[in-house]
Coordinates of C-alpha atoms in Angstrom, one line a residue:
M16 CA -29.9 -34.6 91.8
R17 CA -27.6 -36.1 88.8
H18 CA -30.2 -38.3 87.7
S19 CA -32.8 -35.6 87.8
T20 CA -30.9 -33.1 85.8
L21 CA -30.2 -36.0 83.2
W22 CA -34.0 -36.7 82.8
A23 CA -34.4 -33.3 82.4
A24 CA -32.0 -33.2 79.4
L25 CA -33.6 -36.2 77.9
T26 CA -37.0 -34.9 78.2
L27 CA -36.2 -31.3 76.2
V28 CA -34.2 -33.4 73.5
F29 CA -37.4 -35.5 73.1
I30 CA -39.7 -32.2 73.1
H31 CA -37.2 -30.6 70.6
G32 CA -37.4 -33.7 68.2
A33 CA -41.1 -34.3 68.4
T34 CA -41.5 -30.3 67.6
K35 CA -39.4 -30.5 64.5
A36 CA -41.1 -33.5 63.4
C37 CA -44.5 -32.0 63.7
T38 CA -43.2 -28.8 62.2
V39 CA -41.7 -30.9 58.9
K40 CA -45.0 -32.9 58.9
K41 CA -47.0 -29.9 58.9
L42 CA -45.0 -28.5 56.1
G43 CA -45.7 -31.8 54.2
S44 CA -48.9 -32.4 54.9
S45 CA -50.0 -34.2 52.0
T46 CA -52.8 -36.6 52.3
G47 CA -54.1 -39.8 50.1
R48 CA -51.5 -41.2 47.5
F49 CA -48.8 -38.3 48.3
A50 CA -48.7 -39.2 52.2
N51 CA -45.8 -40.7 52.3
A52 CA -43.9 -39.4 49.1
T53 CA -40.6 -37.9 50.3
L54 CA -39.9 -36.0 47.0
V55 CA -43.6 -34.2 47.5
R56 CA -43.1 -33.4 51.0
L57 CA -39.7 -32.0 50.2
S58 CA -40.9 -29.6 47.5
E59 CA -43.8 -28.6 49.8
F60 CA -41.2 -27.9 52.3
L61 CA -39.0 -25.9 49.7
S62 CA -41.9 -24.1 48.1
A63 CA -43.5 -23.1 51.2
G64 CA -42.9 -19.2 51.7
Y65 CA -40.3 -18.8 48.8
K66 CA -40.3 -15.7 46.7
K67 CA -38.7 -16.6 43.0
G68 CA -38.7 -12.8 42.3
V69 CA -36.3 -11.9 45.5
R70 CA -32.3 -12.5 45.2
P71 CA -31.9 -15.7 47.4
V72 CA -29.4 -14.0 50.0
K73 CA -30.3 -13.5 53.5
D74 CA -27.9 -10.6 54.0
W75 CA -28.6 -8.2 51.1
R76 CA -25.1 -7.1 51.1
T77 CA -23.8 -10.5 49.8
S78 CA -23.3 -10.9 46.5
T79 CA -24.3 -14.2 44.5
I80 CA -21.5 -15.9 43.2
V81 CA -22.9 -17.5 39.9
A82 CA -19.9 -20.3 38.4
I83 CA -20.6 -20.9 34.4
D84 CA -19.3 -23.1 31.9
L85 CA -19.3 -23.6 28.2
M86 CA -18.5 -26.6 26.2
V87 CA -18.7 -26.5 22.2
Y88 CA -20.5 -29.5 20.9
S89 CA -20.7 -28.4 17.3
I90 CA -19.8 -25.6 14.5
L91 CA -23.5 -25.6 12.9
S92 CA -22.8 -22.9 10.3
V93 CA -20.4 -19.4 9.7
D94 CA -22.1 -17.1 7.5
E95 CA -19.4 -14.8 6.0
K96 CA -21.5 -12.5 4.2
N97 CA -23.8 -11.4 7.4
Q98 CA -20.9 -11.9 9.7
V99 CA -23.0 -14.4 12.0
L100 CA -21.5 -17.9 13.7
T101 CA -24.2 -20.5 14.7
T102 CA -22.5 -22.9 17.2
Y103 CA -24.2 -25.6 19.3
V104 CA -23.2 -25.5 23.0
W105 CA -23.8 -27.0 26.4
Y106 CA -23.8 -24.4 28.8
R107 CA -23.7 -24.7 32.8
Q108 CA -24.4 -22.5 35.6
S109 CA -24.7 -22.9 39.5
W110 CA -25.2 -20.6 42.5
T111 CA -26.0 -21.0 45.9
D112 CA -29.9 -20.3 47.0
E113 CA -29.9 -19.8 50.7
F114 CA -33.5 -20.1 50.7
L115 CA -33.4 -24.0 49.3
V116 CA -32.0 -25.5 52.3
W117 CA -32.8 -28.7 54.2
N118 CA -31.6 -31.5 56.3
P119 CA -31.4 -34.7 54.5
E120 CA -32.1 -36.7 58.0
D121 CA -35.7 -35.4 57.7
F122 CA -36.4 -36.4 54.2
D123 CA -35.2 -39.9 53.7
E124 CA -31.3 -39.0 53.0
V125 CA -32.4 -36.8 49.9
K126 CA -29.8 -34.8 49.0
Q127 CA -30.6 -33.5 45.8
V128 CA -33.9 -32.6 44.0
S129 CA -34.9 -31.6 40.4
M130 CA -37.1 -28.6 40.7
P131 CA -38.6 -26.6 37.9
T132 CA -37.3 -23.6 36.6
S133 CA -39.8 -21.5 36.7
N134 CA -40.3 -21.9 40.6
V135 CA -36.7 -20.6 41.5
W136 CA -34.7 -17.5 41.0
V137 CA -32.6 -17.9 38.0
P138 CA -29.8 -15.0 37.3
D139 CA -30.2 -12.9 34.3
I140 CA -27.2 -14.1 32.7
L141 CA -27.2 -13.2 28.9
I142 CA -25.1 -13.5 25.9
N143 CA -24.4 -9.9 24.4
E144 CA -23.6 -11.3 20.9
F145 CA -27.0 -12.7 20.6
V146 CA -28.7 -11.9 17.1
D147 CA -31.4 -14.4 16.7
V148 CA -33.0 -16.9 18.6
G149 CA -31.7 -20.5 18.0
K150 CA -33.7 -23.6 18.0
S151 CA -32.7 -24.5 21.6
P152 CA -34.3 -27.5 23.4
D153 CA -36.5 -26.3 26.4
I154 CA -34.9 -27.6 29.9
P155 CA -37.5 -26.7 32.3
Y156 CA -35.8 -28.3 35.5
V157 CA -32.8 -27.3 37.4
Y158 CA -31.0 -29.4 40.3
V159 CA -30.9 -28.1 43.9
T160 CA -29.0 -30.1 46.4
N161 CA -29.6 -29.9 50.1
N162 CA -27.0 -27.1 50.9
G163 CA -28.7 -24.7 48.4
L164 CA -26.3 -25.1 45.4
V165 CA -28.5 -24.8 42.1
R166 CA -27.2 -26.4 38.8
N167 CA -28.8 -25.0 35.7
Y168 CA -27.2 -27.3 32.8
K169 CA -28.7 -26.7 29.3
P170 CA -27.9 -27.1 25.8
I171 CA -28.2 -23.8 23.7
Q172 CA -27.8 -23.2 20.0
V173 CA -26.1 -19.7 19.9
V174 CA -26.6 -17.8 16.8
T175 CA -24.2 -14.9 17.5
A176 CA -22.6 -11.7 15.4
C177 CA -18.9 -12.1 14.9
T178 CA -16.1 -10.1 12.8
L179 CA -15.0 -12.8 10.5
N180 CA -11.8 -12.4 8.6
I181 CA -12.1 -14.1 5.3
Y182 CA -8.8 -12.8 3.7
N183 CA -7.1 -16.3 4.5
F184 CA -9.6 -18.5 2.8
P185 CA -9.5 -21.3 2.5
F186 CA -6.4 -21.7 5.5
D187 CA -8.3 -19.2 7.8
A188 CA -9.1 -19.2 11.3
Q189 CA -11.8 -17.4 13.2
K190 CA -12.1 -16.1 16.5
C191 CA -15.5 -15.6 17.9
S192 CA -16.6 -14.1 21.2
L193 CA -19.6 -15.2 23.5
T194 CA -19.9 -12.6 26.4
F195 CA -22.0 -13.8 29.3
Q196 CA -23.5 -10.9 31.6
S197 CA -25.9 -10.0 34.0
W198 CA -27.9 -7.6 32.1
L199 CA -29.5 -5.7 35.0
H200 CA -27.5 -6.5 38.1
T201 CA -24.3 -5.0 39.1
V202 CA -21.4 -6.9 40.6
D203 CA -22.4 -6.0 44.2
D204 CA -25.4 -8.4 43.5
I205 CA -24.4 -10.8 40.9
N206 CA -20.7 -11.7 40.2
I207 CA -19.5 -14.4 37.9
T208 CA -16.7 -16.8 37.9
L209 CA -15.7 -19.9 36.0
M210 CA -16.6 -23.2 37.2
R211 CA -13.5 -24.9 36.0
S212 CA -9.8 -23.5 35.5
P213 CA -9.1 -21.4 32.2
E214 CA -6.3 -24.5 31.6
E215 CA -9.2 -27.0 31.6
L216 CA -11.7 -25.0 29.6
R217 CA -8.8 -24.2 27.0
E218 CA -8.3 -27.7 26.3
D219 CA -11.6 -29.1 26.7
K220 CA -12.8 -30.9 23.4
S221 CA -14.5 -33.7 24.8
V222 CA -18.1 -33.2 23.4
F223 CA -17.0 -31.6 20.4
M224 CA -18.2 -33.3 17.1
N225 CA -15.0 -33.3 14.9
Q226 CA -16.1 -34.5 11.4
G227 CA -17.5 -31.2 10.0
E228 CA -15.8 -28.3 7.9
W229 CA -14.5 -26.7 11.0
E230 CA -12.1 -27.5 13.7
L231 CA -12.2 -26.5 17.4
L232 CA -8.7 -25.3 18.6
H233 CA -9.4 -24.1 21.8
I234 CA -11.8 -21.9 24.2
L235 CA -9.9 -18.8 25.8
S236 CA -11.8 -16.7 28.9
N237 CA -11.5 -13.5 30.2
Y238 CA -13.0 -12.1 33.3
K239 CA -13.5 -8.3 33.3
I240 CA -15.4 -5.8 35.5
F241 CA -16.5 -2.6 33.4
S242 CA -18.8 0.3 34.0
V243 CA -21.1 2.3 31.6
D244 CA -21.4 5.5 33.3
N245 CA -18.6 5.5 35.8
D246 CA -21.0 4.6 38.6
D247 CA -22.4 1.0 38.3
Y248 CA -19.7 -1.7 37.6
Y249 CA -20.9 -4.7 36.0
A250 CA -19.2 -8.5 35.9
E251 CA -18.8 -10.1 32.2
M252 CA -17.1 -13.3 31.7
K253 CA -15.7 -13.6 27.8
F254 CA -14.9 -16.9 25.9
H255 CA -13.3 -16.5 22.8
V256 CA -14.3 -19.7 20.8
V257 CA -11.0 -20.1 18.1
I258 CA -11.9 -22.2 15.1
R259 CA -9.9 -23.4 12.0
R260 CA -11.2 -24.3 8.5
R261 CA -10.3 -27.5 7.3
P262 CA -9.1 -26.5 3.6
L263 CA -8.9 -30.0 1.8
F264 CA -12.3 -29.9 0.0
Y265 CA -11.3 -26.2 -1.2
T266 CA -7.9 -27.2 -2.2
V267 CA -9.0 -29.9 -4.2
N268 CA -12.1 -28.3 -5.9
L269 CA -10.8 -24.7 -6.3
L270 CA -6.9 -24.4 -6.4
L271 CA -5.8 -27.8 -8.4
P272 CA -8.3 -27.2 -11.2
S273 CA -6.7 -23.3 -11.4
I274 CA -3.1 -24.9 -11.3
F275 CA -3.7 -27.5 -13.9
L276 CA -4.8 -24.8 -16.3
M277 CA -2.4 -22.5 -15.7
V278 CA 0.5 -25.1 -16.2
I279 CA -1.5 -26.0 -19.7
D280 CA -1.4 -22.3 -20.7
I281 CA 2.6 -22.7 -20.0
V282 CA 2.5 -25.8 -22.0
G283 CA 1.1 -23.7 -24.9
F284 CA 4.1 -21.7 -25.4
Y285 CA 5.6 -24.6 -27.2
L286 CA 3.2 -24.4 -29.9
P287 CA 4.9 -22.8 -33.1
P288 CA 4.4 -19.2 -33.2
D289 CA 4.0 -18.6 -36.9
S290 CA 1.0 -21.2 -36.7
G291 CA -2.5 -20.1 -35.9
E292 CA -3.1 -23.0 -33.2
R293 CA -1.9 -21.1 -30.7
V294 CA -3.9 -18.2 -30.7
S295 CA -7.2 -20.8 -30.9
F296 CA -5.8 -22.5 -27.9
K297 CA -5.1 -19.6 -25.6
I298 CA -8.6 -18.3 -26.6
T299 CA -10.1 -21.8 -25.8
L300 CA -8.4 -21.9 -22.3
L301 CA -9.5 -18.3 -21.5
L302 CA -13.1 -19.4 -22.1
G303 CA -12.5 -22.4 -20.1
Y304 CA -11.2 -20.5 -16.9
S305 CA -13.9 -18.1 -17.3
V306 CA -16.8 -20.9 -17.0
F307 CA -14.5 -22.4 -14.2
L308 CA -14.4 -18.9 -12.0
I309 CA -18.3 -18.8 -12.8
I310 CA -18.9 -22.4 -11.3
V311 CA -17.0 -21.4 -8.0
S312 CA -18.2 -18.1 -7.6
D313 CA -20.5 -19.4 -5.2
T314 CA -18.2 -21.3 -3.1
L315 CA -16.1 -18.4 -2.4
P316 CA -17.1 -16.3 0.8
A317 CA -18.3 -12.5 0.2
T318 CA -18.1 -10.0 2.5
A319 CA -19.1 -6.4 1.8
I320 CA -15.4 -5.3 3.5
G321 CA -13.1 -7.3 2.1
T322 CA -12.1 -10.0 -0.9
P323 CA -10.1 -13.5 0.1
L324 CA -6.9 -13.7 -0.9
I325 CA -7.9 -16.8 -3.5
G326 CA -10.3 -14.1 -5.1
V327 CA -7.2 -12.2 -5.8
Y328 CA -5.3 -15.1 -7.0
F329 CA -8.2 -16.3 -9.5
A330 CA -8.4 -12.4 -10.7
V331 CA -4.7 -12.4 -11.2
C332 CA -4.8 -16.0 -13.0
M333 CA -7.4 -14.7 -15.3
A334 CA -5.1 -11.4 -16.0
L335 CA -1.9 -13.6 -16.8
L336 CA -4.1 -15.8 -19.6
V337 CA -5.0 -12.6 -21.0
I338 CA -1.3 -11.2 -20.9
S339 CA -0.4 -14.8 -22.6
L340 CA -3.0 -14.5 -25.4
T341 CA -2.1 -10.9 -26.1
E342 CA 1.5 -11.8 -25.9
T343 CA 0.7 -14.7 -28.6
V344 CA -1.3 -12.5 -30.8
L345 CA 1.7 -9.9 -31.0
I346 CA 3.9 -12.8 -31.8
V347 CA 1.9 -14.3 -34.5
R348 CA 1.1 -10.9 -35.9
L349 CA 5.1 -10.1 -35.6
V350 CA 6.0 -13.2 -37.6
H351 CA 3.2 -13.6 -40.0
K352 CA 4.8 -13.3 -43.7
Q353 CA 3.9 -10.4 -45.8
D354 CA 5.2 -9.3 -49.2
L355 CA 5.0 -5.5 -48.1
Q356 CA 6.7 -5.9 -44.6
M357 CA 9.4 -3.2 -43.9
P358 CA 13.0 -4.4 -43.1
V359 CA 13.9 -5.0 -39.5
P360 CA 15.7 -2.0 -38.0
H361 CA 19.1 -2.0 -37.0
W362 CA 18.9 -1.5 -33.6
I363 CA 16.2 -4.2 -33.0
K364 CA 18.8 -6.7 -35.2
Y365 CA 21.4 -5.9 -32.8
L366 CA 19.3 -6.0 -29.5
V367 CA 17.1 -9.1 -30.2
L368 CA 19.1 -11.0 -33.2
E369 CA 22.9 -10.4 -31.6
R370 CA 22.5 -9.4 -27.8
A371 CA 19.5 -10.9 -26.2
P372 CA 20.6 -14.8 -27.7
V373 CA 24.2 -14.5 -26.2
L374 CA 22.9 -13.0 -22.6
F375 CA 19.7 -15.3 -22.4
C376 CA 21.5 -18.4 -24.2
I377 CA 18.7 -18.9 -26.8
H378 CA 20.1 -21.2 -29.1
Q379 CA 17.0 -21.5 -31.4
K380 CA 18.3 -18.7 -33.7
H381 CA 21.1 -21.0 -35.6
R382 CA 18.7 -23.6 -36.0
L383 CA 16.0 -21.3 -37.2
C384 CA 18.4 -19.7 -39.8
S385 CA 19.5 -23.0 -41.0
S386 CA 16.0 -24.4 -41.2
L387 CA 14.8 -21.5 -43.1
S388 CA 17.7 -21.5 -45.5
S389 CA 17.1 -25.0 -46.4
D390 CA 13.5 -24.3 -46.9
L391 CA 14.5 -21.3 -49.4
E392 CA 17.3 -22.8 -51.1
P393 CA 15.0 -25.2 -53.5
Y394 CA 13.0 -22.4 -54.6
K395 CA 16.1 -20.3 -55.1
D396 CA 18.0 -22.9 -56.9
N397 CA 14.9 -23.5 -59.0
Y398 CA 14.2 -20.2 -60.2
G399 CA 17.8 -19.2 -60.8
T400 CA 18.6 -22.3 -63.0
A401 CA 15.4 -21.3 -65.1
A402 CA 16.9 -17.7 -65.3
Q403 CA 20.2 -19.3 -66.5
C404 CA 18.6 -21.5 -68.8
T405 CA 16.6 -18.7 -70.3
L406 CA 19.3 -16.4 -70.7
H407 CA 21.6 -18.9 -72.2
H408 CA 19.1 -20.0 -74.7
T409 CA 18.2 -16.4 -75.5
C410 CA 21.7 -15.6 -76.4
D411 CA 22.4 -18.8 -78.5
I412 CA 19.5 -17.7 -80.5
D413 CA 20.7 -14.4 -81.1
Q414 CA 24.2 -15.5 -82.3
R415 CA 23.3 -17.8 -84.4
L416 CA 20.9 -15.4 -86.1
S417 CA 23.5 -12.5 -86.3
Q418 CA 26.1 -15.0 -87.9
H419 CA 23.5 -16.1 -90.5
D420 CA 22.5 -12.3 -91.4
R421 CA 26.3 -11.8 -92.0
E422 CA 26.8 -14.7 -94.4
G423 CA 23.7 -14.7 -96.7
G424 CA 21.4 -11.7 -95.9
L425 CA 18.3 -12.0 -94.2
F426 CA 16.7 -14.9 -95.4
G427 CA 18.4 -15.1 -98.5
L428 CA 17.1 -11.6 -99.8
H429 CA 20.4 -9.8 -99.9
L430 CA 18.7 -6.8 -97.7
P431 CA 21.4 -4.8 -95.9
P432 CA 21.7 -5.5 -92.4
S433 CA 19.4 -3.9 -90.2
R434 CA 20.7 -1.3 -87.6
D435 CA 19.0 -3.2 -84.8
S436 CA 20.7 -6.8 -84.9
S437 CA 17.8 -8.1 -82.4
P438 CA 14.5 -8.9 -83.9
P439 CA 11.0 -7.8 -82.1
V440 CA 10.5 -11.2 -80.7
M441 CA 13.8 -11.7 -79.0
D442 CA 13.5 -8.1 -77.4
N443 CA 10.1 -9.1 -76.1
I444 CA 11.6 -12.6 -74.6
L445 CA 14.3 -10.4 -72.9
Q446 CA 12.2 -7.8 -71.4
E447 CA 10.3 -10.9 -70.0
V448 CA 13.4 -12.6 -68.8
T449 CA 14.5 -9.3 -66.9
A450 CA 10.8 -9.1 -65.5
I451 CA 10.9 -12.5 -63.9
R452 CA 14.7 -12.0 -62.7
T453 CA 13.4 -8.8 -61.2
F454 CA 10.7 -10.2 -59.7
L455 CA 12.5 -13.3 -58.3
E456 CA 15.2 -10.8 -56.7
K457 CA 12.3 -8.8 -55.1
R458 CA 10.8 -12.2 -53.9
D459 CA 14.1 -13.3 -52.5
R460 CA 14.4 -9.8 -50.4
C461 CA 10.8 -10.2 -49.3
R462 CA 11.9 -13.6 -48.3
E463 CA 14.8 -12.4 -46.6
V464 CA 13.0 -9.6 -44.5
A465 CA 10.3 -12.1 -43.6
K466 CA 13.1 -14.7 -42.3
E467 CA 14.4 -11.7 -40.4
W468 CA 11.3 -10.7 -38.6
L469 CA 10.7 -15.0 -38.0
Q470 CA 13.9 -15.0 -36.3
V471 CA 12.9 -11.4 -34.1
G472 CA 9.7 -13.4 -33.4
Y473 CA 10.9 -16.5 -31.9
V474 CA 13.4 -14.8 -30.0
L475 CA 10.7 -12.4 -28.5
D476 CA 8.7 -15.4 -27.8
V477 CA 11.6 -17.0 -26.0
L478 CA 12.1 -13.8 -24.0
L479 CA 8.6 -13.3 -23.2
F480 CA 7.7 -16.6 -22.1
R481 CA 10.8 -16.5 -19.7
V482 CA 9.6 -13.4 -18.0
Y483 CA 5.8 -15.1 -17.9
L484 CA 7.2 -18.2 -16.4
L485 CA 9.1 -16.1 -13.9
V486 CA 6.4 -14.0 -12.9
L487 CA 3.9 -16.8 -12.6
V488 CA 6.3 -18.8 -10.5
A489 CA 7.5 -16.1 -8.1
Y490 CA 3.7 -15.5 -7.8
S491 CA 2.8 -18.9 -7.1
I492 CA 5.7 -19.2 -4.2
T493 CA 4.4 -16.0 -2.6
L494 CA 1.1 -17.4 -2.5
G495 CA 2.3 -21.0 -1.2
T496 CA 4.3 -19.7 1.4
L497 CA 1.6 -17.4 2.8
W498 CA -0.9 -20.2 3.1
C499 CA 1.4 -22.6 4.6
V500 CA 2.4 -19.5 7.4
W501 CA -1.3 -19.6 7.7
Q502 CA -1.9 -22.9 7.5
G503 CA 0.9 -23.4 10.4
A504 CA -0.3 -20.9 12.8

């Protein structure tokens, strides 16, 4: 009895194996050169009765879980004007297809096979920020494992809209989002999850090309379920790609030339204000800076909603150069020597020539006065000596002529002495000498006025230069601090 039961069980196992083998053979009934091809038999087995338009679950209440992953390969371009980011990413997604399951023992231990993407069901997961179709390579196959796991790996050139903040250019960091979601299916049909942990995704830079203008900082992920009409709920996975610009190129080509030009402008203040060289120097420098701005205008990013701080910096530098030129013109006009120049008012003398040098430690005043006195002394001595000699010679002639008239009359004619003891020639000489003396005194007074205005000009030049230098240094420190903070953030 026991042997009969054993033989019956063996017979049933044999019949079941034969039936299964016949079923597999029937499904893979290829003839000819494909008769013994395992992959062909497996492909026919999986394709038999498969409906790619139907979500691959046996129980319609079961949600299809799609696991996705993102790896940034390269930052191709950042268009600040159009607010568009172009990246090249490696996108991976996987899900379970309950209709693509087989027993590896029936197909020579084949545990995974590649199938055309057009022959299997693929979730309709898109990127919401897409604005253009990139030049992505076409990957026509997916991998399918024996337990129904489908892996769809492909590179994508992503052209997405991104809100770019260029205020901190060239020390700016941008945060752009890539939102993956099913365009049609609700969370009850398709749900999204991460293929890796958020920590691994954040720090993964293994495939990123690190030689371009932009540096990848990290990738953040955020899962959310939202509803549009408070009826159907959708799942989305948002990746935040955080990148930072490398500022070395812009520092060397934009900031350093501007800094050098401003330093040259400061050095130009050491030219004498009473010479015309400073005005021509400042005008040349201003023209050179204008040409520099025209050259770099194409390099600066431009948007319709904002201006980078470096553009404000260039505009302020241009304004400082204009202020410097205006100050130079005013000082040169002030110290320019003129004969009809009005005297220096007393309040200007008190504030500029007496109080300002003491308060601001300006030592050029005494050196200026001594140099001007030494310059004016030769002229004063020469004209003073000539006037004294002329007057002394005229007095001697007058004295000798008067004595001769008293002794023997006028040239021996024994005429009575005239009521006017001085002849007409002597009167003319005296008038000329008086005119010369008046002219010299007037010129001395004009020179004294010009000297005082020159002192006022030198003191004001030093004061304005210090104020200009203080404003420039404060402005540079403020910008440098802001840029250092942004660079370290």
